[in-house]
PDB file of C-alpha atoms and ligand atoms in Angstrom:
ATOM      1  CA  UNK A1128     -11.020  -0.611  17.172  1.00  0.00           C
ATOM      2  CA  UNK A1129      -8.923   2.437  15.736  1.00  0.00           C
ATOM      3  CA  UNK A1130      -6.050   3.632  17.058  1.00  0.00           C
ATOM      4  CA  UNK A1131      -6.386   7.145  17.972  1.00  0.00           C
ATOM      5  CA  UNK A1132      -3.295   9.089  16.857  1.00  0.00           C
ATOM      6  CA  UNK A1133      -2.361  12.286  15.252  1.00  0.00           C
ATOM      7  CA  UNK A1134       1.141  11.234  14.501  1.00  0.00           C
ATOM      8  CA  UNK A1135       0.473  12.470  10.051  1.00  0.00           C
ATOM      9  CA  UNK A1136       2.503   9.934   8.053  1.00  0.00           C
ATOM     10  CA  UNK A1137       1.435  10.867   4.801  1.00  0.00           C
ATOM     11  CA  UNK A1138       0.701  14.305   2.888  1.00  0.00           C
ATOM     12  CA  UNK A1139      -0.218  14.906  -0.161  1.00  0.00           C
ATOM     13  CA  UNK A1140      -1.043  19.169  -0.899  1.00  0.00           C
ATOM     14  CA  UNK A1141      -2.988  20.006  -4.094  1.00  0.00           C
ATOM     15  CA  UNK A1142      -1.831  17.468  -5.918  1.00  0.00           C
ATOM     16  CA  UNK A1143      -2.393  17.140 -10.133  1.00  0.00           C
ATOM     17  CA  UNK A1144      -1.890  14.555 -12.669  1.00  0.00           C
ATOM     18  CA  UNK A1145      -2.100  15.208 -16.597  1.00  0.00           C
ATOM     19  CA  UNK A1146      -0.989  12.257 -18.709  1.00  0.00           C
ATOM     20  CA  UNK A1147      -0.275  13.505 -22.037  1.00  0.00           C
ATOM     21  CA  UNK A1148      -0.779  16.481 -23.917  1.00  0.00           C
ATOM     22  CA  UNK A1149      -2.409  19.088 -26.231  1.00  0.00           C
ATOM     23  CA  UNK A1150      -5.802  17.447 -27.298  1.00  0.00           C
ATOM     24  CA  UNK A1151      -4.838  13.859 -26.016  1.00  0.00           C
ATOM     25  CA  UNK A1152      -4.294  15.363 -22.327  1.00  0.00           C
ATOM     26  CA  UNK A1153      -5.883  13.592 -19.289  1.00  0.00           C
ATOM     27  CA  UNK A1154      -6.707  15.378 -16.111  1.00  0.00           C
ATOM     28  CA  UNK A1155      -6.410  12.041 -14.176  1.00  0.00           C
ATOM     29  CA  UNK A1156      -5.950  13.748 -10.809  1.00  0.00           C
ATOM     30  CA  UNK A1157      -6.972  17.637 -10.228  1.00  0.00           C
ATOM     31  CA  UNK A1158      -6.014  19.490  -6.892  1.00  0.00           C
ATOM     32  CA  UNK A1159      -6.219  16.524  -4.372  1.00  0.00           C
ATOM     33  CA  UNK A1160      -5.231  17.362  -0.852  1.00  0.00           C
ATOM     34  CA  UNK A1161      -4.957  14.180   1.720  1.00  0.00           C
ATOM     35  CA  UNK A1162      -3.323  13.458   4.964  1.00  0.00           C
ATOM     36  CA  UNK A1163      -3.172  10.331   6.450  1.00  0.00           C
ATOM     37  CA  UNK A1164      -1.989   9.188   9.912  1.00  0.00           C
ATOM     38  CA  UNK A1165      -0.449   6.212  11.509  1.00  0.00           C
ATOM     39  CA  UNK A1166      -2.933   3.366  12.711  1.00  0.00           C
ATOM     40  CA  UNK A1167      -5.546   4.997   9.919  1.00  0.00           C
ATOM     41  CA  UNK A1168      -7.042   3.245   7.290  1.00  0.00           C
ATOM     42  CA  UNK A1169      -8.584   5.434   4.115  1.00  0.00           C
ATOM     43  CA  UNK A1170     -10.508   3.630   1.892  1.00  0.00           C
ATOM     44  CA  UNK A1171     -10.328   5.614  -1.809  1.00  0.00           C
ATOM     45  CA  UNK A1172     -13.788   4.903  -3.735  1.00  0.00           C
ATOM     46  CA  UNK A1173     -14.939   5.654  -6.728  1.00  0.00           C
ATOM     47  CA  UNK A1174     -15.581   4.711 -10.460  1.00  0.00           C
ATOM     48  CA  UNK A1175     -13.153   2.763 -13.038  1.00  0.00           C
ATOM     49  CA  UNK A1176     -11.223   5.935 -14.270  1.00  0.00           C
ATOM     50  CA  UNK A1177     -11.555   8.146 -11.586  1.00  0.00           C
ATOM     51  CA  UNK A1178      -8.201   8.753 -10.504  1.00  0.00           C
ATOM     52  CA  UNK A1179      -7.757   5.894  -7.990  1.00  0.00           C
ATOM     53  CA  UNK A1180      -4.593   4.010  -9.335  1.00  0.00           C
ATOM     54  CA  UNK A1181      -3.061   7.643  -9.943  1.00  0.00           C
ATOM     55  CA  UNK A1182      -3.484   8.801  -6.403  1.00  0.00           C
ATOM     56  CA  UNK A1183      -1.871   5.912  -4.874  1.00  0.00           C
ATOM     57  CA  UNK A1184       1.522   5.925  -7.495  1.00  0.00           C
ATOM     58  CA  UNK A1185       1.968   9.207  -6.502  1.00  0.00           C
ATOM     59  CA  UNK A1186       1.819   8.536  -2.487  1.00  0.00           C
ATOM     60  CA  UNK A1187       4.018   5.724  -3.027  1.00  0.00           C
ATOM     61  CA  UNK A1188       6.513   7.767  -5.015  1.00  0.00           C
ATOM     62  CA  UNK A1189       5.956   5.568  -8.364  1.00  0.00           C
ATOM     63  CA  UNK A1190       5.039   8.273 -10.213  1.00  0.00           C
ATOM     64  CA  UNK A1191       5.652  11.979  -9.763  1.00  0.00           C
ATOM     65  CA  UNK A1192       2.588  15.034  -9.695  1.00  0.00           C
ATOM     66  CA  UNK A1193       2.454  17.181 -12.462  1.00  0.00           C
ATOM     67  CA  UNK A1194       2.124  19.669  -9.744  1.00  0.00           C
ATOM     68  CA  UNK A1195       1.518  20.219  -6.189  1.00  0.00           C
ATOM     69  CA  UNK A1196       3.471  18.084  -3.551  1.00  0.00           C
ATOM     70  CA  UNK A1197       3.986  14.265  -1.234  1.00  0.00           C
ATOM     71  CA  UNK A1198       5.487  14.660   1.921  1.00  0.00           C
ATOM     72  CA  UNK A1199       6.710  11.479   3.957  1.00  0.00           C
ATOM     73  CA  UNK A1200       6.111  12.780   7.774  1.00  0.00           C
ATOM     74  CA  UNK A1201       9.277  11.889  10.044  1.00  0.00           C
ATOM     75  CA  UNK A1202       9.745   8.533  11.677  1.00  0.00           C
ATOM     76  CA  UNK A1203       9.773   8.948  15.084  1.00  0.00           C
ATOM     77  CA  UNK A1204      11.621   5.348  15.292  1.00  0.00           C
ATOM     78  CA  UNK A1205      14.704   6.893  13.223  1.00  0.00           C
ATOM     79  CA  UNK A1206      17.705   7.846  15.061  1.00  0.00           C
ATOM     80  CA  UNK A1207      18.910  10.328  12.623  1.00  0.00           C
ATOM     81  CA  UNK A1208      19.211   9.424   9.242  1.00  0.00           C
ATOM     82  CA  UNK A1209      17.119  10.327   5.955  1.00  0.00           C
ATOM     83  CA  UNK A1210      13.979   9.252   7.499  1.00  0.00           C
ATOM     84  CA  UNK A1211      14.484  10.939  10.570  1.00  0.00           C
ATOM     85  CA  UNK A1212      13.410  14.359   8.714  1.00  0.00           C
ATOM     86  CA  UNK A1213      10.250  15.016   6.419  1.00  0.00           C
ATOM     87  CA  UNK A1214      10.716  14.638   2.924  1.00  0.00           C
ATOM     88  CA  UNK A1215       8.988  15.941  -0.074  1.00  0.00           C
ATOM     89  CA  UNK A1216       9.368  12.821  -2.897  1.00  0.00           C
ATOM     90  CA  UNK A1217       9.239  15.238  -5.356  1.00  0.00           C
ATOM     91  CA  UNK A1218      12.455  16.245  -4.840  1.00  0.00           C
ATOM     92  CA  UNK A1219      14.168  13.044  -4.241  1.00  0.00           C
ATOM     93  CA  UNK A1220      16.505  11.249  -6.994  1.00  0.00           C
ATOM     94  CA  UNK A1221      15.436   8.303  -8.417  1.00  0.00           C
ATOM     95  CA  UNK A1222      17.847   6.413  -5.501  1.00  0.00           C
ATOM     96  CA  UNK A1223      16.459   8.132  -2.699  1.00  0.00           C
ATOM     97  CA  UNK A1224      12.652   7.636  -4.270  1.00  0.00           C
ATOM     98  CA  UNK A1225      13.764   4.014  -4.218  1.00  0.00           C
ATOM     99  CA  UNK A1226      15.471   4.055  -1.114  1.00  0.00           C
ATOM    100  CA  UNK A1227      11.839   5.331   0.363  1.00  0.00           C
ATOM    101  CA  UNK A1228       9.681   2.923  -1.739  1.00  0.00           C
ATOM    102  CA  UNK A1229      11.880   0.192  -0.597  1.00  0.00           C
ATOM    103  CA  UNK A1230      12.380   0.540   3.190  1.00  0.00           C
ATOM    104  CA  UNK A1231       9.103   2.848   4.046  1.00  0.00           C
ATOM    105  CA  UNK A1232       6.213   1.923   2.103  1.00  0.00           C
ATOM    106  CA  UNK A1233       4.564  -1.517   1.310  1.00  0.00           C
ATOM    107  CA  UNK A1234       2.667  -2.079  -1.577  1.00  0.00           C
ATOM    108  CA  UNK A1235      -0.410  -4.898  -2.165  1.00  0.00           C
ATOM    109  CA  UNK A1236      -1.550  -5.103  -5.730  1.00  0.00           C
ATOM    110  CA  UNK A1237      -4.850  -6.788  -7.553  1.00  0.00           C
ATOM    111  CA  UNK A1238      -3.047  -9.628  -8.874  1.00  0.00           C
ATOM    112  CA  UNK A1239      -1.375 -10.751  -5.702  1.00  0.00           C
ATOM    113  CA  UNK A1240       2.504  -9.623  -7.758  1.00  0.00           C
ATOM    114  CA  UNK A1241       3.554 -12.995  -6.155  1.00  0.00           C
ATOM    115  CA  UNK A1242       6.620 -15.239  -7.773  1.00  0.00           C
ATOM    116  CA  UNK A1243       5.248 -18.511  -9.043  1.00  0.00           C
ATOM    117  CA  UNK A1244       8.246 -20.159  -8.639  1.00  0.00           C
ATOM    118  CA  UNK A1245       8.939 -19.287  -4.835  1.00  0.00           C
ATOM    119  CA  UNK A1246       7.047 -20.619  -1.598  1.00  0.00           C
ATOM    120  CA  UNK A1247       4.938 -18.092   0.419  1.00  0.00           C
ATOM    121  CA  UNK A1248       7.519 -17.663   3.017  1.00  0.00           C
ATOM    122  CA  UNK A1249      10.261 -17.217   0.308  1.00  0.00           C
ATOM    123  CA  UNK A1250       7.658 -14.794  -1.339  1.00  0.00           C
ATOM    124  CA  UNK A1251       7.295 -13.131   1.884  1.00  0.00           C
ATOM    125  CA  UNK A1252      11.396 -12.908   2.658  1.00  0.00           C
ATOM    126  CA  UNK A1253      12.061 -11.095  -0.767  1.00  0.00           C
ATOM    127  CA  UNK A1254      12.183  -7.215   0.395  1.00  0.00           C
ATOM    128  CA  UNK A1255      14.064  -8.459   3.571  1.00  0.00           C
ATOM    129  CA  UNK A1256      16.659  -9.520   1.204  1.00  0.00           C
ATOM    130  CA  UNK A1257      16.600  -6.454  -0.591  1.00  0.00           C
ATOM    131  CA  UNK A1258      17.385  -4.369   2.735  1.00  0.00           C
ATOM    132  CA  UNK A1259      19.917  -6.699   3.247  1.00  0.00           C
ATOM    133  CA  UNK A1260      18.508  -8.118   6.449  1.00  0.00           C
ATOM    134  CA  UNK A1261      20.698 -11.471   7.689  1.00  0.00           C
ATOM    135  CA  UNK A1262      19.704 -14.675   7.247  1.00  0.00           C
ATOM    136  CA  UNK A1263      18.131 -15.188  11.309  1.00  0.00           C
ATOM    137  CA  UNK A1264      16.685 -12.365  11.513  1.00  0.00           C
ATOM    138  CA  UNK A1265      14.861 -12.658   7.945  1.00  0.00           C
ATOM    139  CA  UNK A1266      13.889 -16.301   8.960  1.00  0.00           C
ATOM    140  CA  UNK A1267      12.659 -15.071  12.031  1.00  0.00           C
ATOM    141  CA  UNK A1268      10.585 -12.539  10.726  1.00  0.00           C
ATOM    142  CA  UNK A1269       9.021 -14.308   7.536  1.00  0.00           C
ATOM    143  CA  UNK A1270       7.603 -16.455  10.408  1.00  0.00           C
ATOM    144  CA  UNK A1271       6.365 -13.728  12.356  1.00  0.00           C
ATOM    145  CA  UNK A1272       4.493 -12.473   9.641  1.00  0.00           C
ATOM    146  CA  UNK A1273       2.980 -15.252   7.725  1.00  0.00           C
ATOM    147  CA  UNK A1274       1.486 -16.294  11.225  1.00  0.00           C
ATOM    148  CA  UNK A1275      -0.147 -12.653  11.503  1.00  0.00           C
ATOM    149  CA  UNK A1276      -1.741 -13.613   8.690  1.00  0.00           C
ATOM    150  CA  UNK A1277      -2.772 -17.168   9.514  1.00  0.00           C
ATOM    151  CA  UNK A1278      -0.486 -18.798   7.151  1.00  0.00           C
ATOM    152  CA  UNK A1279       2.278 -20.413   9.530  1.00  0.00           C
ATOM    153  CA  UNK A1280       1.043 -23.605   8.125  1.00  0.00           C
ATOM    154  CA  UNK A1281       1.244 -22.945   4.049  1.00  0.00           C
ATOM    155  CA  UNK A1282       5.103 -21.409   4.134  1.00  0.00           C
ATOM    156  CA  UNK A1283       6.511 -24.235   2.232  1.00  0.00           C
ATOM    157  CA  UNK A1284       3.397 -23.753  -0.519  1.00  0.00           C
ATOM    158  CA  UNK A1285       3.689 -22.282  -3.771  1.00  0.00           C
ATOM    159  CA  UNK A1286       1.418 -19.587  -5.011  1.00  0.00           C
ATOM    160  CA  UNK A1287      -0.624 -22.304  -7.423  1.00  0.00           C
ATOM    161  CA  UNK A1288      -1.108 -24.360  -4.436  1.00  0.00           C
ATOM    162  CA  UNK A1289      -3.033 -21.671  -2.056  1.00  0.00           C
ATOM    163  CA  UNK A1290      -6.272 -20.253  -2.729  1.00  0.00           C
ATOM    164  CA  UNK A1291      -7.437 -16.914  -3.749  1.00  0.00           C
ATOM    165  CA  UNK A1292      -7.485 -15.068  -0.688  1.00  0.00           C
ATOM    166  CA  UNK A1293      -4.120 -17.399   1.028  1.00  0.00           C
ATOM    167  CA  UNK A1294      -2.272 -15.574  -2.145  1.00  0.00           C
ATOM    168  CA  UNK A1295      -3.360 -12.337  -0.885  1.00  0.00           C
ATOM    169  CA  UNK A1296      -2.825 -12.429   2.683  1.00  0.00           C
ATOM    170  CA  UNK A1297       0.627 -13.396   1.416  1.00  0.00           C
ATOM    171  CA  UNK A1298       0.604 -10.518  -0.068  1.00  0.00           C
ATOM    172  CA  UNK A1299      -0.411  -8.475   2.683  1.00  0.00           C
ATOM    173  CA  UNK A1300       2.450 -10.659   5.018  1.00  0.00           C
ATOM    174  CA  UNK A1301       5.232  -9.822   1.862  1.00  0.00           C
ATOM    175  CA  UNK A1302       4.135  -5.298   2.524  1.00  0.00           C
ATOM    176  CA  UNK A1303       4.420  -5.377   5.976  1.00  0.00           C
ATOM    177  CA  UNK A1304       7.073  -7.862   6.269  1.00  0.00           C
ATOM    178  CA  UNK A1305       9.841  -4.781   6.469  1.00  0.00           C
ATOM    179  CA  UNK A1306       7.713  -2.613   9.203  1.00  0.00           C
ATOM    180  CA  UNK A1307       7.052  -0.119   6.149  1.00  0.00           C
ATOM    181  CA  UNK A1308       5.088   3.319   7.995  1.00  0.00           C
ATOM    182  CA  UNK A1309       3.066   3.248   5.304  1.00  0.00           C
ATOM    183  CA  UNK A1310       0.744   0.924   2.954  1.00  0.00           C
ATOM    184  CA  UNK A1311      -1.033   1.018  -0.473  1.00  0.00           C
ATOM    185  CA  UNK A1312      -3.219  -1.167  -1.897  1.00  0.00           C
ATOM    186  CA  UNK A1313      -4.846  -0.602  -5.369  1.00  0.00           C
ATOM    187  CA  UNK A1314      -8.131  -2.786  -5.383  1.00  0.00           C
ATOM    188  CA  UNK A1315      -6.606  -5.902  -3.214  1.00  0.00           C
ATOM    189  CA  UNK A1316      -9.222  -7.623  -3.213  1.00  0.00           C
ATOM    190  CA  UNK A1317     -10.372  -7.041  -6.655  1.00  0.00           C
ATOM    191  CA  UNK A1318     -10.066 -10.533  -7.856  1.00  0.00           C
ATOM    192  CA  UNK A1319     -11.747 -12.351  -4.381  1.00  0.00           C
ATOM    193  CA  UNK A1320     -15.244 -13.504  -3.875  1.00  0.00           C
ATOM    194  CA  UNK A1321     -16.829 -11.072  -0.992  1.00  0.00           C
ATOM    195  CA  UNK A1322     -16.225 -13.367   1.505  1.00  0.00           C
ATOM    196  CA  UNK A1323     -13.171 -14.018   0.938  1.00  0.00           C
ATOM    197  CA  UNK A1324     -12.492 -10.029   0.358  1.00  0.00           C
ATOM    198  CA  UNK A1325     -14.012  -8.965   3.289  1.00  0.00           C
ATOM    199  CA  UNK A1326     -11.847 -11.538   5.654  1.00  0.00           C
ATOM    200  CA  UNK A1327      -8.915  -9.860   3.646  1.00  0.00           C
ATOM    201  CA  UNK A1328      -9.680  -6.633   4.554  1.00  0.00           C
ATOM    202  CA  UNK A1329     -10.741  -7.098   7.816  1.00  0.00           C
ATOM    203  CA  UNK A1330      -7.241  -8.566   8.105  1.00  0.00           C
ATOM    204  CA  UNK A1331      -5.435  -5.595   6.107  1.00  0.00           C
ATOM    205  CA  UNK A1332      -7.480  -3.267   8.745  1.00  0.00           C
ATOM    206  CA  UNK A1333      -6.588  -5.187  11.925  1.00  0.00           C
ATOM    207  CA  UNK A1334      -3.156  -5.278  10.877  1.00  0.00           C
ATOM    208  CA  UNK A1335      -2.608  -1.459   9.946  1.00  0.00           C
ATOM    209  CA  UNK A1336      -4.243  -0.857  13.398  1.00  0.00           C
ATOM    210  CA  UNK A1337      -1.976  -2.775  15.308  1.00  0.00           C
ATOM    211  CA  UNK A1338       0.833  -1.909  14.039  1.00  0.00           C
ATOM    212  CA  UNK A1339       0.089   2.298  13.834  1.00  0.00           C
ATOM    213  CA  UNK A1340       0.720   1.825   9.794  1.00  0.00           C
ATOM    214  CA  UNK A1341      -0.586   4.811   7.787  1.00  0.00           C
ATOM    215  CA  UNK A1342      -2.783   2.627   5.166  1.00  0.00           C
ATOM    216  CA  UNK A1343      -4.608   3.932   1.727  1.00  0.00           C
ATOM    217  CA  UNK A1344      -6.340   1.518  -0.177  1.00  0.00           C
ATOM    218  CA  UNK A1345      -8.278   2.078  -3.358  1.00  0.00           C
ATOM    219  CA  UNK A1346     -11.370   0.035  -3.822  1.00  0.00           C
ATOM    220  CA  UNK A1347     -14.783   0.161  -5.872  1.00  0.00           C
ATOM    221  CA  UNK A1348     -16.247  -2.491  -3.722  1.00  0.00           C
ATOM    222  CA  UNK A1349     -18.712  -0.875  -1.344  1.00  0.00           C
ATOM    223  CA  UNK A1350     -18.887  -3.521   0.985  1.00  0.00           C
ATOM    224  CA  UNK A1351     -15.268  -2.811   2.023  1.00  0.00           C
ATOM    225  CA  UNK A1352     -15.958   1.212   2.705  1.00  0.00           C
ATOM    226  CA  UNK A1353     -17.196  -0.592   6.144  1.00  0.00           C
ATOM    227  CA  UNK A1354     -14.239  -0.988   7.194  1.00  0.00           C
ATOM    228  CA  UNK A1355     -12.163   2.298   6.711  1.00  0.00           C
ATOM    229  CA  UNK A1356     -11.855   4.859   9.488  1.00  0.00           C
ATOM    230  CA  UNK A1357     -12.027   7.483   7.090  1.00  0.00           C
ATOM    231  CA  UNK A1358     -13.274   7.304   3.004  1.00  0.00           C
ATOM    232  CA  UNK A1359     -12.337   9.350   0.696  1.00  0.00           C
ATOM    233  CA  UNK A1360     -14.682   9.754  -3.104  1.00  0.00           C
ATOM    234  CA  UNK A1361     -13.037  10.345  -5.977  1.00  0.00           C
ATOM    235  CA  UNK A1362     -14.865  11.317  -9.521  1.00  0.00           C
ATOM    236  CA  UNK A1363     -13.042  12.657 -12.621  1.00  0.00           C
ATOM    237  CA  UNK A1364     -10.063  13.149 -10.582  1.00  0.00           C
ATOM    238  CA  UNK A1365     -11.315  15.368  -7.849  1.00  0.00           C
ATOM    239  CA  UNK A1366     -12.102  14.804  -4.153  1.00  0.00           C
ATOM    240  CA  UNK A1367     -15.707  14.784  -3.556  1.00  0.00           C
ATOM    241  CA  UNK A1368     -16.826  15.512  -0.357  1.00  0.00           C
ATOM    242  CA  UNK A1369     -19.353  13.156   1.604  1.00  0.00           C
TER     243      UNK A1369
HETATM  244  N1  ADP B1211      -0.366   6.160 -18.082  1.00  0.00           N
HETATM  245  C1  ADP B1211      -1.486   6.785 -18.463  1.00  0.00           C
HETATM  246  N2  ADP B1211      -1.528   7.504 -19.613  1.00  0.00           N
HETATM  247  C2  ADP B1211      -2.632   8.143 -19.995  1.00  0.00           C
HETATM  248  N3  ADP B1211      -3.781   8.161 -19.306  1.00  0.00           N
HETATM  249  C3  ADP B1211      -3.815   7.458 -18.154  1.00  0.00           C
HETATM  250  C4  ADP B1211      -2.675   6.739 -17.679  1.00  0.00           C
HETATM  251  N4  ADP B1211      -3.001   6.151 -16.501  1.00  0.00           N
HETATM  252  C5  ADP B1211      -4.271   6.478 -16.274  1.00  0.00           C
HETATM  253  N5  ADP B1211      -4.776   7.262 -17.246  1.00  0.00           N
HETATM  254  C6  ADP B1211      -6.114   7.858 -17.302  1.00  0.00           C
HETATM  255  O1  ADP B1211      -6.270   8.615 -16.109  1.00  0.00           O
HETATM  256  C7  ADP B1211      -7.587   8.477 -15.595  1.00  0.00           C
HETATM  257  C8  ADP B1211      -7.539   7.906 -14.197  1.00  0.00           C
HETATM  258  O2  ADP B1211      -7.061   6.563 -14.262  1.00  0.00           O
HETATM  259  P1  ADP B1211      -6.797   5.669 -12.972  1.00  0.00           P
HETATM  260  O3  ADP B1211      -6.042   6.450 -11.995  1.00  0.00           O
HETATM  261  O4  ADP B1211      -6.213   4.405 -13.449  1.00  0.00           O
HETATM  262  O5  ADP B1211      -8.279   5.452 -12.438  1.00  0.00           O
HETATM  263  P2  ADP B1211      -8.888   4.284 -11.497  1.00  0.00           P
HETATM  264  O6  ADP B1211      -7.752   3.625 -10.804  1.00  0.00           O
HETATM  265  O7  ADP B1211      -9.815   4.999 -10.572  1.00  0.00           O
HETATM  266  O8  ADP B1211      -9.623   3.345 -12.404  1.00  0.00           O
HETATM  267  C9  ADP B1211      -8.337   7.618 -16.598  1.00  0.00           C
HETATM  268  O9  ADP B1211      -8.997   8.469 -17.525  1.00  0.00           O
HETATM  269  C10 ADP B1211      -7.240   6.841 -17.271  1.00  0.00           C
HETATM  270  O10 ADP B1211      -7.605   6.472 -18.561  1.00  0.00           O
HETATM  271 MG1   MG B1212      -7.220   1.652 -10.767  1.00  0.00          MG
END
């Protein structure tokens, strides 16, 4: 079920990428326009060098456009404050960028990102600590989130000890652990069986609906376009319509 809202989250207008230059210059990303609202999941497809990974470091702020703009939408949640107001990351410092990445957006990558040496829930509790959140409430939370994603049972485990898909739906626990507005994931299920990936997902999906989280996440399996409320196609950079 998909949460009907038109609350925009994330905006991205005409944006470009060109890594390099003179005769070694790659149009990675050419003129992409995208909005995305909260509750909505957009599924990115296309080919291996397309311009997936690009688009999603620019709408998390990890990489700026060559041209054209990113706007973060206001939080309705913020009682004044920098998030209270829309912001173009483009014209954020490199502390306010972070500030954004940090408190704002969660990210799940293709190889889990998880610390060997820490359990899932300590895995999981890592950007609480990095906003600073006390001890109760982080302990508190951690919980709350590794049992949205069926995992109450494993905190104690290390990443060796859990399976493919447990390390990934720790992963997904660790994004949304700080209430970020909005997610990225860059082929999260990339290294899972299709089972497996498809339980992911249908997790990542349930989750983004339920809790009104603007979600992007770039895939080139097509069994997991299923799931998206909206898809977008990219090829040699550009936005194809479908
Ligand atoms: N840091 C970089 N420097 C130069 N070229 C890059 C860089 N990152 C990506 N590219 C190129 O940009 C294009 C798009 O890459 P990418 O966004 O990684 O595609 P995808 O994620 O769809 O596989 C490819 O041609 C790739 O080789
Ligand atoms: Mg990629």
């Amino acid at each position: 079920m998909s949460v009907t809202t038109t609350a925009q989250v994330l905006r991205a207008a005409g944006v470009s990428r060109v890594y390099g230059s003179g005769a070694s210059e790659v149009h990675a990303l050419v003129d992409v326009s995208v909005e995305v609202g909260a509750g909505e999941l957009v599924v990115v497809v296309g080919p291996s060098g397309s311009g997936k990974s690009t688009l999603l470091h620019l709408l998390g702020g990890l990489d700026r456009p060559t041209s054209g703009t990113v706007h973060l939408g206001p939080d309705p949640a913020a009682a004044g404050g920098p998030s209270a107001v829309e912001r173009e990351l483009g014209s954020l410092g490199e502390d306010d960028l972070h500030g954004v990445r940090r408190g704002e957006i969660g990210f799940v990558f293709q190889s889990f990102g998880l610390v060997p040496v820490l359990s899932a829930a300590e895995n999981v509790e890592v950007p609480l600590r990095l906003a600073r959140v006390d001890a109760a409430e982080r302990a508190a939370r951690v919980a709350e989130a590794l049992e949205a994603v069926g995992l109450a049972d494993h905190a104690d485990q290390r990443p060796y000890e859990l399976s493919g898909g447990q390390q990934q739906r720790v992963g997904v626990a660790r994004a949304l652990v700080a209430r970020p507005r909005v997610l990225l994931a860059d082929e999260p299920t990339g290294q899972l069986d299709s089972t497996t990936a498809g339980r992911v997902m249908t997790l990542l999906r349930d989750l983004v609906h339920s809790r009104g989280v603007a979600a992007v996440v770039a895939t080139h399996d097509p069994d997991l376009v299923a799931l998206a409320d909206r898809v977008l196609v990219v090829r040699d950079g550009r936005l194809v319509t479908v």
